[in-house]
PDB file of C-alpha atoms and ligand atoms in Angstrom:
ATOM      1  CA  UNK A1187       6.287  70.315 179.967  1.00  0.00           C
ATOM      2  CA  UNK A1188       2.530  71.375 180.173  1.00  0.00           C
ATOM      3  CA  UNK A1189       1.349  74.828 180.642  1.00  0.00           C
ATOM      4  CA  UNK A1190      -2.437  75.336 181.250  1.00  0.00           C
ATOM      5  CA  UNK A1191      -4.290  78.666 181.691  1.00  0.00           C
ATOM      6  CA  UNK A1192      -7.319  78.854 183.549  1.00  0.00           C
ATOM      7  CA  UNK A1193      -9.470  81.979 182.508  1.00  0.00           C
ATOM      8  CA  UNK A1194     -12.092  81.243 185.364  1.00  0.00           C
ATOM      9  CA  UNK A1195     -15.188  83.549 185.189  1.00  0.00           C
ATOM     10  CA  UNK A1196     -13.606  86.589 183.233  1.00  0.00           C
ATOM     11  CA  UNK A1197     -14.206  88.585 180.056  1.00  0.00           C
ATOM     12  CA  UNK A1198     -16.408  88.752 177.124  1.00  0.00           C
ATOM     13  CA  UNK A1199     -16.399  86.327 174.008  1.00  0.00           C
ATOM     14  CA  UNK A1200     -14.614  89.108 172.163  1.00  0.00           C
ATOM     15  CA  UNK A1201     -11.970  89.587 174.769  1.00  0.00           C
ATOM     16  CA  UNK A1202     -11.588  85.698 174.882  1.00  0.00           C
ATOM     17  CA  UNK A1203     -11.266  85.417 171.006  1.00  0.00           C
ATOM     18  CA  UNK A1204      -8.876  88.167 170.924  1.00  0.00           C
ATOM     19  CA  UNK A1205      -6.760  86.400 173.888  1.00  0.00           C
ATOM     20  CA  UNK A1206      -6.802  83.032 172.148  1.00  0.00           C
ATOM     21  CA  UNK A1207      -5.515  84.803 168.649  1.00  0.00           C
ATOM     22  CA  UNK A1208      -2.703  86.703 170.530  1.00  0.00           C
ATOM     23  CA  UNK A1209      -1.798  82.981 171.935  1.00  0.00           C
ATOM     24  CA  UNK A1210      -1.953  81.599 168.336  1.00  0.00           C
ATOM     25  CA  UNK A1211       0.281  84.414 166.950  1.00  0.00           C
ATOM     26  CA  UNK A1212       2.758  84.416 169.723  1.00  0.00           C
ATOM     27  CA  UNK A1213       3.369  80.703 170.435  1.00  0.00           C
ATOM     28  CA  UNK A1214       6.794  79.881 169.719  1.00  0.00           C
ATOM     29  CA  UNK A1215       7.956  77.280 167.621  1.00  0.00           C
ATOM     30  CA  UNK A1216       8.907  74.267 169.805  1.00  0.00           C
ATOM     31  CA  UNK A1217       6.655  75.575 172.836  1.00  0.00           C
ATOM     32  CA  UNK A1218       5.742  72.712 175.442  1.00  0.00           C
ATOM     33  CA  UNK A1219       1.926  71.449 175.357  1.00  0.00           C
ATOM     34  CA  UNK A1220      -0.251  74.444 175.949  1.00  0.00           C
ATOM     35  CA  UNK A1221      -3.585  74.557 177.052  1.00  0.00           C
ATOM     36  CA  UNK A1222      -6.435  77.152 177.769  1.00  0.00           C
ATOM     37  CA  UNK A1223      -9.597  76.453 179.581  1.00  0.00           C
ATOM     38  CA  UNK A1224     -12.065  79.348 178.916  1.00  0.00           C
ATOM     39  CA  UNK A1225     -15.338  80.028 180.480  1.00  0.00           C
ATOM     40  CA  UNK A1226     -17.826  77.393 179.049  1.00  0.00           C
ATOM     41  CA  UNK A1227     -20.110  80.151 177.387  1.00  0.00           C
ATOM     42  CA  UNK A1228     -16.932  80.986 175.310  1.00  0.00           C
ATOM     43  CA  UNK A1229     -15.554  77.717 174.338  1.00  0.00           C
ATOM     44  CA  UNK A1230     -17.255  77.699 170.850  1.00  0.00           C
ATOM     45  CA  UNK A1231     -15.888  81.106 169.940  1.00  0.00           C
ATOM     46  CA  UNK A1232     -12.204  80.341 171.199  1.00  0.00           C
ATOM     47  CA  UNK A1233     -12.178  76.777 169.513  1.00  0.00           C
ATOM     48  CA  UNK A1234     -12.912  78.347 166.290  1.00  0.00           C
ATOM     49  CA  UNK A1235      -9.795  80.666 166.952  1.00  0.00           C
ATOM     50  CA  UNK A1236      -7.800  77.908 168.002  1.00  0.00           C
ATOM     51  CA  UNK A1237      -8.652  75.667 164.984  1.00  0.00           C
ATOM     52  CA  UNK A1238      -5.426  74.370 163.405  1.00  0.00           C
ATOM     53  CA  UNK A1239      -3.038  75.600 166.169  1.00  0.00           C
ATOM     54  CA  UNK A1240      -1.229  73.659 168.518  1.00  0.00           C
ATOM     55  CA  UNK A1241      -2.991  74.976 171.633  1.00  0.00           C
ATOM     56  CA  UNK A1242      -5.488  72.453 173.229  1.00  0.00           C
ATOM     57  CA  UNK A1243      -8.705  73.793 174.704  1.00  0.00           C
ATOM     58  CA  UNK A1244     -10.683  72.531 177.648  1.00  0.00           C
ATOM     59  CA  UNK A1245     -13.528  73.262 180.148  1.00  0.00           C
ATOM     60  CA  UNK A1246     -13.128  74.499 183.740  1.00  0.00           C
ATOM     61  CA  UNK A1247     -15.611  71.999 185.225  1.00  0.00           C
ATOM     62  CA  UNK A1248     -17.993  69.347 184.220  1.00  0.00           C
ATOM     63  CA  UNK A1249     -20.875  67.625 185.690  1.00  0.00           C
ATOM     64  CA  UNK A1250     -20.218  63.830 187.088  1.00  0.00           C
ATOM     65  CA  UNK A1251     -23.692  62.833 185.433  1.00  0.00           C
ATOM     66  CA  UNK A1252     -23.816  61.751 181.846  1.00  0.00           C
ATOM     67  CA  UNK A1253     -27.077  63.895 181.289  1.00  0.00           C
ATOM     68  CA  UNK A1254     -30.544  64.957 182.315  1.00  0.00           C
ATOM     69  CA  UNK A1255     -32.259  66.975 184.781  1.00  0.00           C
ATOM     70  CA  UNK A1256     -29.129  68.778 186.461  1.00  0.00           C
ATOM     71  CA  UNK A1257     -30.189  72.596 185.873  1.00  0.00           C
ATOM     72  CA  UNK A1258     -27.250  74.624 184.802  1.00  0.00           C
ATOM     73  CA  UNK A1259     -24.525  71.939 184.714  1.00  0.00           C
ATOM     74  CA  UNK A1260     -22.502  71.108 181.838  1.00  0.00           C
ATOM     75  CA  UNK A1261     -21.851  67.317 180.774  1.00  0.00           C
ATOM     76  CA  UNK A1262     -18.606  66.155 179.518  1.00  0.00           C
ATOM     77  CA  UNK A1263     -20.216  65.356 176.208  1.00  0.00           C
ATOM     78  CA  UNK A1264     -21.294  68.771 175.694  1.00  0.00           C
ATOM     79  CA  UNK A1265     -17.904  69.836 176.167  1.00  0.00           C
ATOM     80  CA  UNK A1266     -16.361  67.388 173.812  1.00  0.00           C
ATOM     81  CA  UNK A1267     -19.191  68.570 171.502  1.00  0.00           C
ATOM     82  CA  UNK A1268     -17.855  72.348 171.905  1.00  0.00           C
ATOM     83  CA  UNK A1269     -14.224  71.266 170.930  1.00  0.00           C
ATOM     84  CA  UNK A1270     -12.775  70.602 174.373  1.00  0.00           C
ATOM     85  CA  UNK A1271     -10.255  68.210 174.603  1.00  0.00           C
ATOM     86  CA  UNK A1272      -9.863  68.529 178.388  1.00  0.00           C
ATOM     87  CA  UNK A1273     -11.270  69.404 181.535  1.00  0.00           C
ATOM     88  CA  UNK A1274     -10.372  70.859 184.901  1.00  0.00           C
ATOM     89  CA  UNK A1275     -11.924  69.075 187.935  1.00  0.00           C
ATOM     90  CA  UNK A1276     -11.685  69.376 191.597  1.00  0.00           C
ATOM     91  CA  UNK A1277     -10.344  73.130 191.623  1.00  0.00           C
ATOM     92  CA  UNK A1278     -10.258  74.735 195.323  1.00  0.00           C
ATOM     93  CA  UNK A1279     -12.666  77.412 193.913  1.00  0.00           C
ATOM     94  CA  UNK A1280     -15.278  74.745 193.170  1.00  0.00           C
ATOM     95  CA  UNK A1281     -14.405  72.745 196.238  1.00  0.00           C
ATOM     96  CA  UNK A1282     -15.103  75.958 198.088  1.00  0.00           C
ATOM     97  CA  UNK A1283     -17.730  77.508 196.360  1.00  0.00           C
ATOM     98  CA  UNK A1284     -19.758  74.462 195.679  1.00  0.00           C
ATOM     99  CA  UNK A1285     -18.941  72.268 198.474  1.00  0.00           C
ATOM    100  CA  UNK A1286     -17.633  69.679 196.152  1.00  0.00           C
ATOM    101  CA  UNK A1287     -16.441  66.485 197.736  1.00  0.00           C
ATOM    102  CA  UNK A1288     -13.384  64.011 196.875  1.00  0.00           C
ATOM    103  CA  UNK A1289     -16.593  61.759 195.654  1.00  0.00           C
ATOM    104  CA  UNK A1290     -17.995  64.456 193.352  1.00  0.00           C
ATOM    105  CA  UNK A1291     -14.633  65.109 192.021  1.00  0.00           C
ATOM    106  CA  UNK A1292     -14.086  61.333 191.460  1.00  0.00           C
ATOM    107  CA  UNK A1293     -17.324  61.075 189.704  1.00  0.00           C
ATOM    108  CA  UNK A1294     -16.163  64.096 187.527  1.00  0.00           C
ATOM    109  CA  UNK A1295     -12.894  62.335 186.618  1.00  0.00           C
ATOM    110  CA  UNK A1296     -14.716  59.524 185.576  1.00  0.00           C
ATOM    111  CA  UNK A1297     -16.955  61.219 183.343  1.00  0.00           C
ATOM    112  CA  UNK A1298     -13.994  63.199 181.940  1.00  0.00           C
ATOM    113  CA  UNK A1299     -12.219  59.839 180.883  1.00  0.00           C
ATOM    114  CA  UNK A1300     -15.298  58.593 179.806  1.00  0.00           C
ATOM    115  CA  UNK A1301     -15.594  60.921 177.127  1.00  0.00           C
ATOM    116  CA  UNK A1302     -12.058  60.664 176.127  1.00  0.00           C
ATOM    117  CA  UNK A1303     -11.051  64.134 177.548  1.00  0.00           C
ATOM    118  CA  UNK A1304      -7.715  64.697 179.408  1.00  0.00           C
ATOM    119  CA  UNK A1305      -8.314  65.538 182.953  1.00  0.00           C
ATOM    120  CA  UNK A1306      -6.330  68.057 185.071  1.00  0.00           C
ATOM    121  CA  UNK A1307      -7.178  66.979 188.613  1.00  0.00           C
ATOM    122  CA  UNK A1308      -6.443  69.884 191.176  1.00  0.00           C
ATOM    123  CA  UNK A1309      -5.426  69.052 194.783  1.00  0.00           C
ATOM    124  CA  UNK A1310      -4.025  71.340 197.420  1.00  0.00           C
ATOM    125  CA  UNK A1311      -4.058  72.098 201.007  1.00  0.00           C
ATOM    126  CA  UNK A1312      -5.324  75.297 203.017  1.00  0.00           C
ATOM    127  CA  UNK A1313      -3.184  77.478 204.845  1.00  0.00           C
ATOM    128  CA  UNK A1314      -4.809  76.186 208.141  1.00  0.00           C
ATOM    129  CA  UNK A1315      -3.940  72.511 207.022  1.00  0.00           C
ATOM    130  CA  UNK A1316      -0.205  73.316 206.119  1.00  0.00           C
ATOM    131  CA  UNK A1317       0.066  75.315 209.274  1.00  0.00           C
ATOM    132  CA  UNK A1318      -1.224  72.260 211.303  1.00  0.00           C
ATOM    133  CA  UNK A1319       1.216  69.942 209.584  1.00  0.00           C
ATOM    134  CA  UNK A1320      -1.029  68.148 207.453  1.00  0.00           C
ATOM    135  CA  UNK A1321      -0.703  69.237 203.879  1.00  0.00           C
ATOM    136  CA  UNK A1322       0.770  66.004 202.622  1.00  0.00           C
ATOM    137  CA  UNK A1323      -1.773  63.912 204.308  1.00  0.00           C
ATOM    138  CA  UNK A1324      -4.902  66.265 202.942  1.00  0.00           C
ATOM    139  CA  UNK A1325      -3.376  65.765 199.282  1.00  0.00           C
ATOM    140  CA  UNK A1326      -2.683  61.975 199.803  1.00  0.00           C
ATOM    141  CA  UNK A1327      -6.477  61.853 201.138  1.00  0.00           C
ATOM    142  CA  UNK A1328      -7.653  63.958 197.876  1.00  0.00           C
ATOM    143  CA  UNK A1329      -5.715  61.868 195.562  1.00  0.00           C
ATOM    144  CA  UNK A1330      -7.095  58.471 196.841  1.00  0.00           C
ATOM    145  CA  UNK A1331     -10.653  59.953 197.074  1.00  0.00           C
ATOM    146  CA  UNK A1332     -10.732  61.405 193.591  1.00  0.00           C
ATOM    147  CA  UNK A1333      -8.535  59.025 191.420  1.00  0.00           C
ATOM    148  CA  UNK A1334     -10.270  56.235 189.773  1.00  0.00           C
ATOM    149  CA  UNK A1335      -8.612  52.894 190.155  1.00  0.00           C
ATOM    150  CA  UNK A1336      -9.062  52.207 186.467  1.00  0.00           C
ATOM    151  CA  UNK A1337      -8.375  54.495 183.467  1.00  0.00           C
ATOM    152  CA  UNK A1338      -6.500  54.743 180.415  1.00  0.00           C
ATOM    153  CA  UNK A1339      -2.718  55.655 180.679  1.00  0.00           C
ATOM    154  CA  UNK A1340      -1.642  59.345 180.277  1.00  0.00           C
ATOM    155  CA  UNK A1341      -5.043  60.807 180.483  1.00  0.00           C
ATOM    156  CA  UNK A1342      -4.829  62.329 183.791  1.00  0.00           C
ATOM    157  CA  UNK A1343      -2.665  65.184 184.933  1.00  0.00           C
ATOM    158  CA  UNK A1344      -2.499  66.327 188.633  1.00  0.00           C
ATOM    159  CA  UNK A1345      -2.123  69.908 189.594  1.00  0.00           C
ATOM    160  CA  UNK A1346      -0.806  70.611 192.636  1.00  0.00           C
ATOM    161  CA  UNK A1347      -2.131  73.956 193.983  1.00  0.00           C
ATOM    162  CA  UNK A1348      -1.829  75.320 197.578  1.00  0.00           C
ATOM    163  CA  UNK A1349      -5.177  76.876 198.171  1.00  0.00           C
ATOM    164  CA  UNK A1350      -3.274  79.797 200.205  1.00  0.00           C
ATOM    165  CA  UNK A1351      -1.186  80.618 196.865  1.00  0.00           C
ATOM    166  CA  UNK A1352      -4.007  80.643 194.542  1.00  0.00           C
ATOM    167  CA  UNK A1353      -4.621  84.356 193.313  1.00  0.00           C
ATOM    168  CA  UNK A1354      -2.926  85.794 196.287  1.00  0.00           C
ATOM    169  CA  UNK A1355       0.769  86.589 195.028  1.00  0.00           C
ATOM    170  CA  UNK A1356       2.212  84.170 197.572  1.00  0.00           C
ATOM    171  CA  UNK A1357       4.038  80.965 196.099  1.00  0.00           C
ATOM    172  CA  UNK A1358       5.035  78.063 198.023  1.00  0.00           C
ATOM    173  CA  UNK A1359       8.741  77.730 198.533  1.00  0.00           C
ATOM    174  CA  UNK A1360      10.709  75.733 196.095  1.00  0.00           C
ATOM    175  CA  UNK A1361      11.599  73.252 198.638  1.00  0.00           C
ATOM    176  CA  UNK A1362       7.805  72.678 199.795  1.00  0.00           C
ATOM    177  CA  UNK A1363       6.886  72.455 195.802  1.00  0.00           C
ATOM    178  CA  UNK A1364       9.605  69.789 195.397  1.00  0.00           C
ATOM    179  CA  UNK A1365       8.549  67.883 198.584  1.00  0.00           C
ATOM    180  CA  UNK A1366       4.916  67.708 197.780  1.00  0.00           C
ATOM    181  CA  UNK A1367       5.572  66.915 194.152  1.00  0.00           C
ATOM    182  CA  UNK A1368       7.926  64.358 195.035  1.00  0.00           C
ATOM    183  CA  UNK A1369       5.275  62.926 197.676  1.00  0.00           C
ATOM    184  CA  UNK A1370       2.605  63.090 194.945  1.00  0.00           C
ATOM    185  CA  UNK A1371       4.978  61.106 192.566  1.00  0.00           C
ATOM    186  CA  UNK A1372       5.796  58.523 194.724  1.00  0.00           C
ATOM    187  CA  UNK A1373       2.090  58.174 196.000  1.00  0.00           C
ATOM    188  CA  UNK A1374       1.172  57.621 192.289  1.00  0.00           C
ATOM    189  CA  UNK A1375       3.612  55.080 191.735  1.00  0.00           C
ATOM    190  CA  UNK A1376       2.389  52.933 194.860  1.00  0.00           C
ATOM    191  CA  UNK A1377      -1.190  53.523 194.295  1.00  0.00           C
ATOM    192  CA  UNK A1378      -2.082  54.522 190.648  1.00  0.00           C
ATOM    193  CA  UNK A1379       1.053  53.049 188.540  1.00  0.00           C
ATOM    194  CA  UNK A1380      -1.082  53.394 185.313  1.00  0.00           C
ATOM    195  CA  UNK A1381      -0.568  57.287 185.486  1.00  0.00           C
ATOM    196  CA  UNK A1382       2.701  57.283 187.757  1.00  0.00           C
ATOM    197  CA  UNK A1383       4.839  59.296 185.049  1.00  0.00           C
ATOM    198  CA  UNK A1384       2.001  61.961 184.287  1.00  0.00           C
ATOM    199  CA  UNK A1385       2.696  65.682 184.552  1.00  0.00           C
ATOM    200  CA  UNK A1386       2.265  66.956 188.040  1.00  0.00           C
ATOM    201  CA  UNK A1387       1.750  70.701 187.519  1.00  0.00           C
ATOM    202  CA  UNK A1388       2.263  73.368 190.144  1.00  0.00           C
ATOM    203  CA  UNK A1389      -0.413  76.091 190.488  1.00  0.00           C
ATOM    204  CA  UNK A1390      -0.708  79.394 192.583  1.00  0.00           C
ATOM    205  CA  UNK A1391       0.516  82.626 191.625  1.00  0.00           C
ATOM    206  CA  UNK A1392       2.787  81.629 188.963  1.00  0.00           C
ATOM    207  CA  UNK A1393       4.012  84.403 186.792  1.00  0.00           C
ATOM    208  CA  UNK A1394       6.632  84.970 184.103  1.00  0.00           C
ATOM    209  CA  UNK A1395       9.017  86.244 186.671  1.00  0.00           C
ATOM    210  CA  UNK A1396       8.846  83.241 188.987  1.00  0.00           C
ATOM    211  CA  UNK A1397       8.087  80.466 186.582  1.00  0.00           C
ATOM    212  CA  UNK A1398      11.771  79.599 185.483  1.00  0.00           C
ATOM    213  CA  UNK A1399      12.591  78.776 188.933  1.00  0.00           C
ATOM    214  CA  UNK A1400       9.486  76.751 189.572  1.00  0.00           C
ATOM    215  CA  UNK A1401      10.068  74.678 186.474  1.00  0.00           C
ATOM    216  CA  UNK A1402      13.234  73.737 187.571  1.00  0.00           C
ATOM    217  CA  UNK A1403      12.231  72.345 190.691  1.00  0.00           C
ATOM    218  CA  UNK A1404      12.080  68.318 191.018  1.00  0.00           C
ATOM    219  CA  UNK A1405       9.012  66.633 189.702  1.00  0.00           C
ATOM    220  CA  UNK A1406       7.556  70.147 188.315  1.00  0.00           C
ATOM    221  CA  UNK A1407       6.094  69.297 184.973  1.00  0.00           C
ATOM    222  CA  UNK A1408       4.475  72.529 184.154  1.00  0.00           C
ATOM    223  CA  UNK A1409       2.195  74.959 185.494  1.00  0.00           C
ATOM    224  CA  UNK A1410      -1.776  75.651 186.082  1.00  0.00           C
ATOM    225  CA  UNK A1411      -1.937  79.429 185.713  1.00  0.00           C
ATOM    226  CA  UNK A1412      -4.825  81.555 186.757  1.00  0.00           C
ATOM    227  CA  UNK A1413      -4.464  85.429 186.822  1.00  0.00           C
ATOM    228  CA  UNK A1414      -1.153  85.608 184.533  1.00  0.00           C
ATOM    229  CA  UNK A1415      -2.925  83.520 181.819  1.00  0.00           C
ATOM    230  CA  UNK A1416      -5.344  86.312 181.125  1.00  0.00           C
ATOM    231  CA  UNK A1417      -2.669  88.688 179.379  1.00  0.00           C
ATOM    232  CA  UNK A1418      -1.114  87.045 176.405  1.00  0.00           C
ATOM    233  CA  UNK A1419       2.367  88.590 177.126  1.00  0.00           C
ATOM    234  CA  UNK A1420       2.370  87.239 180.558  1.00  0.00           C
ATOM    235  CA  UNK A1421       1.100  83.573 179.521  1.00  0.00           C
ATOM    236  CA  UNK A1422       3.494  83.741 176.723  1.00  0.00           C
ATOM    237  CA  UNK A1423       6.445  84.666 178.935  1.00  0.00           C
ATOM    238  CA  UNK A1424       5.387  81.709 181.216  1.00  0.00           C
ATOM    239  CA  UNK A1425       5.695  79.568 178.203  1.00  0.00           C
ATOM    240  CA  UNK A1426       8.834  80.793 177.310  1.00  0.00           C
ATOM    241  CA  UNK A1427      10.172  79.996 180.760  1.00  0.00           C
ATOM    242  CA  UNK A1428       9.608  76.502 180.170  1.00  0.00           C
ATOM    243  CA  UNK A1429      11.427  76.097 176.979  1.00  0.00           C
TER     244      UNK A1429
HETATM  245  P1  PGA B 377      -3.519  81.946 190.087  1.00  0.00           P
HETATM  246  O1  PGA B 377      -4.363  80.788 189.882  1.00  0.00           O
HETATM  247  O2  PGA B 377      -2.486  81.599 189.265  1.00  0.00           O
HETATM  248  O3  PGA B 377      -4.269  83.221 189.677  1.00  0.00           O
HETATM  249  O4  PGA B 377      -2.923  81.805 191.518  1.00  0.00           O
HETATM  250  C1  PGA B 377      -4.214  79.654 189.857  1.00  0.00           C
HETATM  251  C2  PGA B 377      -5.216  78.538 189.676  1.00  0.00           C
HETATM  252  O5  PGA B 377      -6.239  78.693 190.185  1.00  0.00           O
HETATM  253  O6  PGA B 377      -5.380  77.608 188.758  1.00  0.00           O
END
């Protein structure tokens, strides 16, 4: 299992440090792989708190370009330099707020891999796409368009996040999660065998109270958690549900 907390655009440096410290203090013995994705400006401070702990740290996004004239963007080597070991790419909020296409996301996946970062690739359909019966086709298209055809094994994790379940309190039904995760697994086996065994995370309103049943669902390898990762007790409750 792999439990990832996406802190999004929240908090101060001091709050991020306190949250990281509470996770370091509260992480139980035998916890699954755990990662946090603080805002980029907080990576340095959070990295110091996490030093020597078992908690990985990553960036929430990266540029697809290596360096140069890209005002405001953050390169993968900058993330690595700040102590990040992973990066989330293709989050639906990036796709929506910044118009990121699958081709943009592909460039980011390649950039992350070239810097030796573990990449969490997010895919997921909108409510309109689900209601019109296109959910699986949309996710297949995102996978095909944003996963390179050559990469080192084990360095990409997939996060299935139905857009309509993110931050809304709505969770996909367990049978919908199982169906989508099963589809993703078989798509990977057929099309990207190098990462066929990777974790497939579920994301979208995961909380301590619903995590256990989600983790017990076929092909769910953990969670990408937004809102509930901002409170240490809630996030530690999700970690406990994965044990
Ligand atoms: P949420 O966000 O847990 O607040 O729904 C999940 C995500 O965006 O990764």
